[in-house]
Short mmCIF file of C-alpha atoms in Angstrom, two decimals:
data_model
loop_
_atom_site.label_atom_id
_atom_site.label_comp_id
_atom_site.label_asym_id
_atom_site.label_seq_id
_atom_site.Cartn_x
_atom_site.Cartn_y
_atom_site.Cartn_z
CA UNK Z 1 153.04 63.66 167.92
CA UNK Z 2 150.06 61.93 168.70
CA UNK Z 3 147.70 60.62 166.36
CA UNK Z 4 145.18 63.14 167.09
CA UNK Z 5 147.19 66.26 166.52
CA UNK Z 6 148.77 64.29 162.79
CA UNK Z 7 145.51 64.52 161.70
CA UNK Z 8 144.84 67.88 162.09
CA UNK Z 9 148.22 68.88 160.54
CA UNK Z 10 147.43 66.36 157.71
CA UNK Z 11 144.02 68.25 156.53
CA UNK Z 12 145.88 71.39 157.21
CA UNK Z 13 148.47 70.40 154.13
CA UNK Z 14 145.72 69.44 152.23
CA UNK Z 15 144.21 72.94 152.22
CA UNK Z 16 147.21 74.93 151.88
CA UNK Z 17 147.96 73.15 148.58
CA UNK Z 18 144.16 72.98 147.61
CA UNK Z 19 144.28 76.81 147.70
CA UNK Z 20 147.60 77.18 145.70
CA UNK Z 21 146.68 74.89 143.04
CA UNK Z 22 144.36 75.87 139.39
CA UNK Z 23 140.94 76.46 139.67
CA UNK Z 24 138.89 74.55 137.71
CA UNK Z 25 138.28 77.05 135.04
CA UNK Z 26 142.47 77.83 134.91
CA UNK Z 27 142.51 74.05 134.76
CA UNK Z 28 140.26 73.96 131.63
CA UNK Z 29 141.93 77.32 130.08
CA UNK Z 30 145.32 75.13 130.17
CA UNK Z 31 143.86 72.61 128.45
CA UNK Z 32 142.25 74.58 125.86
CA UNK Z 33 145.33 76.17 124.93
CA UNK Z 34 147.35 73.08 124.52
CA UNK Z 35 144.72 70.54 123.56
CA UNK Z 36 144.50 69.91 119.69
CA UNK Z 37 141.39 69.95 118.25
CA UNK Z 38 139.80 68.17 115.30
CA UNK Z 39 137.94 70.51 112.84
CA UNK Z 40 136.99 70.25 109.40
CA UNK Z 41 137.54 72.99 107.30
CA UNK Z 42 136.36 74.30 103.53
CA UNK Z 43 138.00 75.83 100.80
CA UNK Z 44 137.18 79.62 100.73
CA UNK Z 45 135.76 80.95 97.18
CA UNK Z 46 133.49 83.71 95.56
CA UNK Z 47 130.78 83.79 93.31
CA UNK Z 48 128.83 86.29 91.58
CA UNK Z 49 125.46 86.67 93.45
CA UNK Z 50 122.35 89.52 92.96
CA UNK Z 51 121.89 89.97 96.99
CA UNK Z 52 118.94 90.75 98.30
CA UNK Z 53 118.57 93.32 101.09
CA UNK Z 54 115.84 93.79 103.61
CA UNK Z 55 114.22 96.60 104.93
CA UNK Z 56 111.41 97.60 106.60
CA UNK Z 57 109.67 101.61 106.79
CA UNK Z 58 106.07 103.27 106.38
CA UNK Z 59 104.23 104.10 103.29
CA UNK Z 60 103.53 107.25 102.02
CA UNK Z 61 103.27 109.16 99.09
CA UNK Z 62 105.63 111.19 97.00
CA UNK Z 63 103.45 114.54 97.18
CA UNK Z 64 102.05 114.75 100.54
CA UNK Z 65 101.49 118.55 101.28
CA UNK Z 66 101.26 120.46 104.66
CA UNK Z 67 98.23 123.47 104.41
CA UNK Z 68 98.35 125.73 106.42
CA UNK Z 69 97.33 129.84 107.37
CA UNK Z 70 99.53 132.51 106.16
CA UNK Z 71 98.60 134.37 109.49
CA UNK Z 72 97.58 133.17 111.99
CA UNK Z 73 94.49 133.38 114.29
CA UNK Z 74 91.34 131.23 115.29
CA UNK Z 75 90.08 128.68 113.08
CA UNK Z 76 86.68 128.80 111.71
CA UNK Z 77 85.63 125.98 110.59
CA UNK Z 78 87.45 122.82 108.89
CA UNK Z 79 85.29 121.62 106.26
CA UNK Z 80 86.87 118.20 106.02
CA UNK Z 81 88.01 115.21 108.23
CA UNK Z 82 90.82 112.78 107.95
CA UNK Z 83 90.48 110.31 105.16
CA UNK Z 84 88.11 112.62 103.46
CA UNK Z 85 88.34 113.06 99.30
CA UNK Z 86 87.69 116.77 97.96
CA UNK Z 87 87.89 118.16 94.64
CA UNK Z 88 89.84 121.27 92.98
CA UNK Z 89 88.99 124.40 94.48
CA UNK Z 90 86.86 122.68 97.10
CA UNK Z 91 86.88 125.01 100.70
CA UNK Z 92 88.89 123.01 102.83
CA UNK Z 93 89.19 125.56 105.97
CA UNK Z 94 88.68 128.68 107.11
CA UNK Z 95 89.93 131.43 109.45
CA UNK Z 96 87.91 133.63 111.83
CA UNK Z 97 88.21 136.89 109.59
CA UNK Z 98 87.24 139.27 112.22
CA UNK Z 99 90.67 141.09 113.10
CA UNK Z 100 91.91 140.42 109.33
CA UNK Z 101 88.62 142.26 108.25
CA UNK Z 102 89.56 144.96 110.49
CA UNK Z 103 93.07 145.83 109.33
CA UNK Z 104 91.60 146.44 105.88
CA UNK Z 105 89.08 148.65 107.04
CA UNK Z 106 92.16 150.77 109.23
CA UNK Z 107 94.07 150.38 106.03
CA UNK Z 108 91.35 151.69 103.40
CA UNK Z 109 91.03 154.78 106.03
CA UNK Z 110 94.47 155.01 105.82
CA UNK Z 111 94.56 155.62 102.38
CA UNK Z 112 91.93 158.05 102.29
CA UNK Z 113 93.69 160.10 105.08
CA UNK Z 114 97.13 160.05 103.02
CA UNK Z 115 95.10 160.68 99.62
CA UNK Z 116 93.66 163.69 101.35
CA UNK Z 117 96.97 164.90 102.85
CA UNK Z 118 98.70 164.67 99.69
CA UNK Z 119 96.31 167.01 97.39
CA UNK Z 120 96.38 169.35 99.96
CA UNK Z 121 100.41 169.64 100.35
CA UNK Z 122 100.23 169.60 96.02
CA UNK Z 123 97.64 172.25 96.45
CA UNK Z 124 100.24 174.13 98.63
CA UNK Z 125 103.24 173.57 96.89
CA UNK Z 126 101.16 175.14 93.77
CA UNK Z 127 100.44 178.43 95.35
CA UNK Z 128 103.89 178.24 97.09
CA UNK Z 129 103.06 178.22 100.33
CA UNK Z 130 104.25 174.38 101.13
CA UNK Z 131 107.64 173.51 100.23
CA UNK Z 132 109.01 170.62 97.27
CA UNK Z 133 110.09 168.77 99.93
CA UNK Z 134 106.64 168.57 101.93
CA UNK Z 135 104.98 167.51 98.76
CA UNK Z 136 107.00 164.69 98.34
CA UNK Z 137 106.73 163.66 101.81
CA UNK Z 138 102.79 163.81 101.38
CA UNK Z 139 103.48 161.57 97.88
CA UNK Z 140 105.15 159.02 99.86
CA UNK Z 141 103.08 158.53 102.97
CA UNK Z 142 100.28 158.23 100.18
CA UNK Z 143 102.21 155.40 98.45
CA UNK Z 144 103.10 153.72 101.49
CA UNK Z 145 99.19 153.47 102.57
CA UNK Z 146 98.21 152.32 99.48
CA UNK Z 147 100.60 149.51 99.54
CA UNK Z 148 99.25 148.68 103.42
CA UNK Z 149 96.06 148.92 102.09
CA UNK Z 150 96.91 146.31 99.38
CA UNK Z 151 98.64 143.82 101.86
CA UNK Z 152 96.11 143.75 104.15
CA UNK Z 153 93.52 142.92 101.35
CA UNK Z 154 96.21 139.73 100.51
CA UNK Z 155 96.00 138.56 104.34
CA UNK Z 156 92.63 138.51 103.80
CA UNK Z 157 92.56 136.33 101.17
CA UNK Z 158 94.29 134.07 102.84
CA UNK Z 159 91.77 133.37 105.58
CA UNK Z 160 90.37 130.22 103.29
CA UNK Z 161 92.23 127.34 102.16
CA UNK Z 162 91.14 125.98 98.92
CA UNK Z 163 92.24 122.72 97.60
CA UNK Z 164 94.99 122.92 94.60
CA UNK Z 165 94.19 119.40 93.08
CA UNK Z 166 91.85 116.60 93.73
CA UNK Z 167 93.15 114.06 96.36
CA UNK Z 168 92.22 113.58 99.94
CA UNK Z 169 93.00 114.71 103.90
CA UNK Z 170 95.53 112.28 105.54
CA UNK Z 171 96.04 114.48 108.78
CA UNK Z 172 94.14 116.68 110.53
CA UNK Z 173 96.14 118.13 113.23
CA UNK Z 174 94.06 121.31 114.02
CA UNK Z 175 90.40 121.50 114.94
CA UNK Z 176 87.87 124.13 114.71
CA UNK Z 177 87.77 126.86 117.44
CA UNK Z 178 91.79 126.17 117.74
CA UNK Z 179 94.18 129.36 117.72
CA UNK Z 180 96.90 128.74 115.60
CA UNK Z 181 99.96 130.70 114.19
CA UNK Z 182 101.29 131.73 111.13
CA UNK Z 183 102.66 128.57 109.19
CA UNK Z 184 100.88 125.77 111.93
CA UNK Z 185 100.01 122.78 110.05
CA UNK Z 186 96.87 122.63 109.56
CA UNK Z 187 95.81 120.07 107.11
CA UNK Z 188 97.69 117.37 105.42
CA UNK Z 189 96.94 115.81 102.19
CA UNK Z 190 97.65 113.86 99.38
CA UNK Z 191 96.45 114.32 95.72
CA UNK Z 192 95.08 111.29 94.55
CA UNK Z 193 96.35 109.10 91.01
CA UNK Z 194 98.93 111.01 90.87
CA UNK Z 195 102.58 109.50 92.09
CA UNK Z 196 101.15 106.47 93.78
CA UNK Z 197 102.29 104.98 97.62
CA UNK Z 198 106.01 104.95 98.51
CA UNK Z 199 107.57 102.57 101.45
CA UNK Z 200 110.57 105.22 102.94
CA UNK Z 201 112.43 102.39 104.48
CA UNK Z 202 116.06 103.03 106.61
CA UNK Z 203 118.74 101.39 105.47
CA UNK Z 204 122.71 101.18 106.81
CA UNK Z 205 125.38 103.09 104.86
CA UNK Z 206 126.72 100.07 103.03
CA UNK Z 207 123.49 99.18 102.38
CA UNK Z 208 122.61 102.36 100.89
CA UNK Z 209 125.61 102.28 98.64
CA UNK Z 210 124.63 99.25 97.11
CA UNK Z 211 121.75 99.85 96.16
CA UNK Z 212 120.23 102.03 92.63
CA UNK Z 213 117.61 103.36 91.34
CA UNK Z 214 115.28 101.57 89.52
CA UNK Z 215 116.62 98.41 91.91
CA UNK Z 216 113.29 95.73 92.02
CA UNK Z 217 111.81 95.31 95.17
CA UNK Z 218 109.28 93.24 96.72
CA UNK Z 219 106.49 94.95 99.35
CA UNK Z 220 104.73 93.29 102.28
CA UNK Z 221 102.47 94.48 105.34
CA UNK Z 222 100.75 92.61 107.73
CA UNK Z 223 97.69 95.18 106.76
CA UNK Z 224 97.36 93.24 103.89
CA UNK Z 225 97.99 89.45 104.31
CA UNK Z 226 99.41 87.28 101.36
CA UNK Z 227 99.80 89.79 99.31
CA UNK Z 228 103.12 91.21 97.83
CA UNK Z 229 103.30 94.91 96.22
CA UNK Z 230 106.05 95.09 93.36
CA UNK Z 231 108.16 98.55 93.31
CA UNK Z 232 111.27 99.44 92.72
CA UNK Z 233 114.28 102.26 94.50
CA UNK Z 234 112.66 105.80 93.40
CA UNK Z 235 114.90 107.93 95.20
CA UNK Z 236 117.63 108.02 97.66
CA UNK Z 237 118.02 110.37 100.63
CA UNK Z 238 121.22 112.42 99.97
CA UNK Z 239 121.97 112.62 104.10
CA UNK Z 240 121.92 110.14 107.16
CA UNK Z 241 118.57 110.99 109.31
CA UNK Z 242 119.69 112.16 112.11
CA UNK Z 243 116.72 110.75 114.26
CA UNK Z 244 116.78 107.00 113.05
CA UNK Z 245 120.63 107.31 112.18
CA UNK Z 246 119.83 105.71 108.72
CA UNK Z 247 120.06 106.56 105.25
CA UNK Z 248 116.58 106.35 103.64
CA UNK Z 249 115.41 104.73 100.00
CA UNK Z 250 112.08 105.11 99.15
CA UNK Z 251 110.17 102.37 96.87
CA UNK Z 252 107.94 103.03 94.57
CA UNK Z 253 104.70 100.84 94.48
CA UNK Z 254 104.09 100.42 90.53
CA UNK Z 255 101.55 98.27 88.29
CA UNK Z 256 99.79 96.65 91.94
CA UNK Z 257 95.70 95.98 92.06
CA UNK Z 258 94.58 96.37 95.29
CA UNK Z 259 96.66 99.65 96.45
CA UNK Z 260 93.75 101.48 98.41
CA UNK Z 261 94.26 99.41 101.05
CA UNK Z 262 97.65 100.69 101.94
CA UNK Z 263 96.97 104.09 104.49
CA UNK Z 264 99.88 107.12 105.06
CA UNK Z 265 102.32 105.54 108.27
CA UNK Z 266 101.37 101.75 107.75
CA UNK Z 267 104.36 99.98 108.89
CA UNK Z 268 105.94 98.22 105.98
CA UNK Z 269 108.64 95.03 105.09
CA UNK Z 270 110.92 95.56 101.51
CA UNK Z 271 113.47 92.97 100.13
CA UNK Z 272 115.36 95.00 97.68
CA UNK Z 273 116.93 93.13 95.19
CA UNK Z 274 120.45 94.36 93.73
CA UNK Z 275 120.87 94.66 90.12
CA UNK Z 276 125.07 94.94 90.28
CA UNK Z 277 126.08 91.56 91.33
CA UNK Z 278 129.12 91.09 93.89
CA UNK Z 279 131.34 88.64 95.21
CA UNK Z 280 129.90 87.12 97.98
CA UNK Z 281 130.84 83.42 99.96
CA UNK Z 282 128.21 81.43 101.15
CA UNK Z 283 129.13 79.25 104.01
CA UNK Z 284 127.24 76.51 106.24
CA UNK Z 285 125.09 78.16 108.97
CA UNK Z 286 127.22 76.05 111.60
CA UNK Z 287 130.16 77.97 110.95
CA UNK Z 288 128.79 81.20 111.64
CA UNK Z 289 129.11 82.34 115.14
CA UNK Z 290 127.36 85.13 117.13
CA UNK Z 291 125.48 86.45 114.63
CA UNK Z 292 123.60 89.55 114.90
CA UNK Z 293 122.68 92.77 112.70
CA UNK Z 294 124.36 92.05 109.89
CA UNK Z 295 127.57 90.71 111.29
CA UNK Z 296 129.39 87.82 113.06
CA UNK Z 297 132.50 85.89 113.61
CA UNK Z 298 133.88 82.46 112.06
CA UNK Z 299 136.73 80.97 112.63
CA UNK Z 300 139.49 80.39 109.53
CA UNK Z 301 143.03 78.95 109.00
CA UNK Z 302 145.95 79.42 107.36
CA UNK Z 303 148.09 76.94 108.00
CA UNK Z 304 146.10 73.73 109.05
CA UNK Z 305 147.31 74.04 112.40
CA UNK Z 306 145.67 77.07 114.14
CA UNK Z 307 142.14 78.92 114.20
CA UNK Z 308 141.76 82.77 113.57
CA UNK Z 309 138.84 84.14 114.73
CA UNK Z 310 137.89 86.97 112.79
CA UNK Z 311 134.44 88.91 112.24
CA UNK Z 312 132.46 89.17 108.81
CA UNK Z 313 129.71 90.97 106.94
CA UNK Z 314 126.59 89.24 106.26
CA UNK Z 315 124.45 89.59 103.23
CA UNK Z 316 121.68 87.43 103.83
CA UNK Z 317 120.67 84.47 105.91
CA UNK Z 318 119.15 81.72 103.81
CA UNK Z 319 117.69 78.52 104.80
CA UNK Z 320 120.63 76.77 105.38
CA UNK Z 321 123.39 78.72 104.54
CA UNK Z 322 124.65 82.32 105.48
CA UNK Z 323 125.59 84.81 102.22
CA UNK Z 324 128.87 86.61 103.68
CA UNK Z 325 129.74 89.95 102.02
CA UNK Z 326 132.89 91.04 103.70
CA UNK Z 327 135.47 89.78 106.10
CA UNK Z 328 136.72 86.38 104.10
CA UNK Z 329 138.98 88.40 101.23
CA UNK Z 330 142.33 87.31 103.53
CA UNK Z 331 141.17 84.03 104.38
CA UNK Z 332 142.34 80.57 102.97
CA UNK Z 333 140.05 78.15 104.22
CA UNK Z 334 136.97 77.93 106.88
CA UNK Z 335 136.31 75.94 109.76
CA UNK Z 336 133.02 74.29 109.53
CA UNK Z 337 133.11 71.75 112.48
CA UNK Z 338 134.65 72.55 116.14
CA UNK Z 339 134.23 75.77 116.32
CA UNK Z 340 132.20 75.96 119.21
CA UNK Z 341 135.08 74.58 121.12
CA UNK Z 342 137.69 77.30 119.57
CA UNK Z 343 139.48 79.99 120.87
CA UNK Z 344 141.78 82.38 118.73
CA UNK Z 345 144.80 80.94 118.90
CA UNK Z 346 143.50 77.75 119.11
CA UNK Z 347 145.56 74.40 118.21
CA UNK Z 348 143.91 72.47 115.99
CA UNK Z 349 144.14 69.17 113.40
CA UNK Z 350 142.16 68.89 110.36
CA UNK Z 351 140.54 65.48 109.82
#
């Protein structure tokens, strides 16, 4: 073999067995796996702790009301605009009363038509030339009139919308010359001093459980800068919402100066504190991995000699520790230091 053709066999080898060997990253799994790695770990405890949840939703108030025509047809006039105030009794809008005003007149005629009918089969029936029977059928088309006659009169008063209370207009989703039907909102408003502003704020089902009424909160916007609106839980939805695919809370805004400058669907931030305290851990931030929407992963042991990866609820972040709800009730002690370099499964040494 000459020395020519030994080399090319030579960097042959040297392939074959570069292909058959690890890769790099089967190389570095390998070592992983039976590398021992130095952690330090804490001892795992609870304490009694008010948490604090956070939310975030859109004012409004607790008696908003939707106005609108009983029948429907072409709007007349709207006498107010959005942000408007009125008073009691105040017009608010009315409908073009045309057609309404002519299905009382066809009604009244009505009437008079059955009226007329009615003596005359009476008349009959008393010089026996119309039968009981006719009478009574006379009696009842002259009942039935009166009573079209009388609904009729009701549509009509329900062209106009009159105000029930003082407050003001929040919405105004119709406009004058508009054809609208029965029921279409028209109008919505708010009495004023009455219930006060709300923040309906979505919160998760655990979340929701926690919480109770009468629950202090704290209320921000960036509408209103360095300011912070005191409330506390009002009510609680009874029912997920099926659009957000929350559970809603609504806070009630009490005993704040300054209120008016909150408006219906400004976008608002709540921390909600708990009155029933629970057993929470707090841990150092380090040891919380891949943290995101109220949960993440740490890594624990049981024995000194091997990390468990397992995931946990988290309460709160503070500034430099996490407030862990749920997840820790099986675990012994917590790996502060290393964990980047972890696996489940991992060996480890604690220094």
């Amino acid at each position: 073999m000459d020395i020519k053709s030994f080399s090319y066999y030579s960097m042959a080898l040297v392939l074959i067995l570069s292909a058959c060997g690890p890769s790099d990253e089967q190389r570095t799994d390998s070592l992983a796996d039976s590398e021992v790695i130095p952690v330090r770990v804490i001892q795992l405890a609870t304490r009694d702790t008010s948490q604090v949840i956070r939310a975030t939703g859109t004012f409004t108030t607790d008696d908003e009301t939707v106005l609108a025509f009983k029948n429907g047809g072409v709007i007349q006039q709207l006498h107010v605009k959005e942000g408007d105030s009125f008073k009691k009794g105040q017009l608010l809008a009315s409908l073009e009363p045309t057609e309404i005003n002519t299905a009382v007149k066809q009604a009244q005629l009505g009437v008079e038509k059955a009226a007329r009918d009615y003596h005359r089969a009476r008349q009959l029936f008393l010089d026996s030339v119309a039968t009981q029977e006719q009478m009574e059928n006379a009696k009842t088309a002259f009942e039935a009139a009166k009573q079209d006659a009388d609904r009729a009169a009701y549509n009509l008063g329900h062209t106009r919308i009159h105000a029930a209370f003082d407050g003001y207009v929040l919405q105004r989703p119709a406009s004058t010359g508009q054809v609208v039907g029965p029921g279409a909102p028209v109008l919505l408003v708010s009495s004023t001093g009455r219930d006060g502003w709300l923040l309906k704020a979505g919160v998760s089902d655990r979340q929701w459980s926690a919480i109770q009424l009468g629950d202090n909160a704290e209320v921000t916007t960036d509408a209103v800068r360095n300011k912070r609106f005191s409330a506390k839980v009002f009510r609680k939805s009874e029912g997920i919402d099926l659009k957000s695919g929350t559970f809603t809370v609504y806070l009630k805004l009490v005993g704040n100066d300054g209120l008016p400058t909150v408006a219906s669907g400004m976008f608002g931030k709540a921390e909600i504190q708990l009155s029933t305290k629970t057993g929470a851990w707090f841990i150092p931030y380090e040891a919380l991995l891949d943290g995101d929407a109220g949960t993440g992963y740490v890594f624990v042991t049981d024995d000194g000699q091997t990390a468990r990866r397992i995931p946990v609820q988290i309460g709160s972040i503070q500034k430099d520790r996490v407030v862990v709800t749920g997840g820790l009730e099986d675990a012994n002690s917590l790996i502060v230091s290393g964990s980047p370099y972890l696996r489940d499964g991992s060996k480890i040494t604690v220094k």
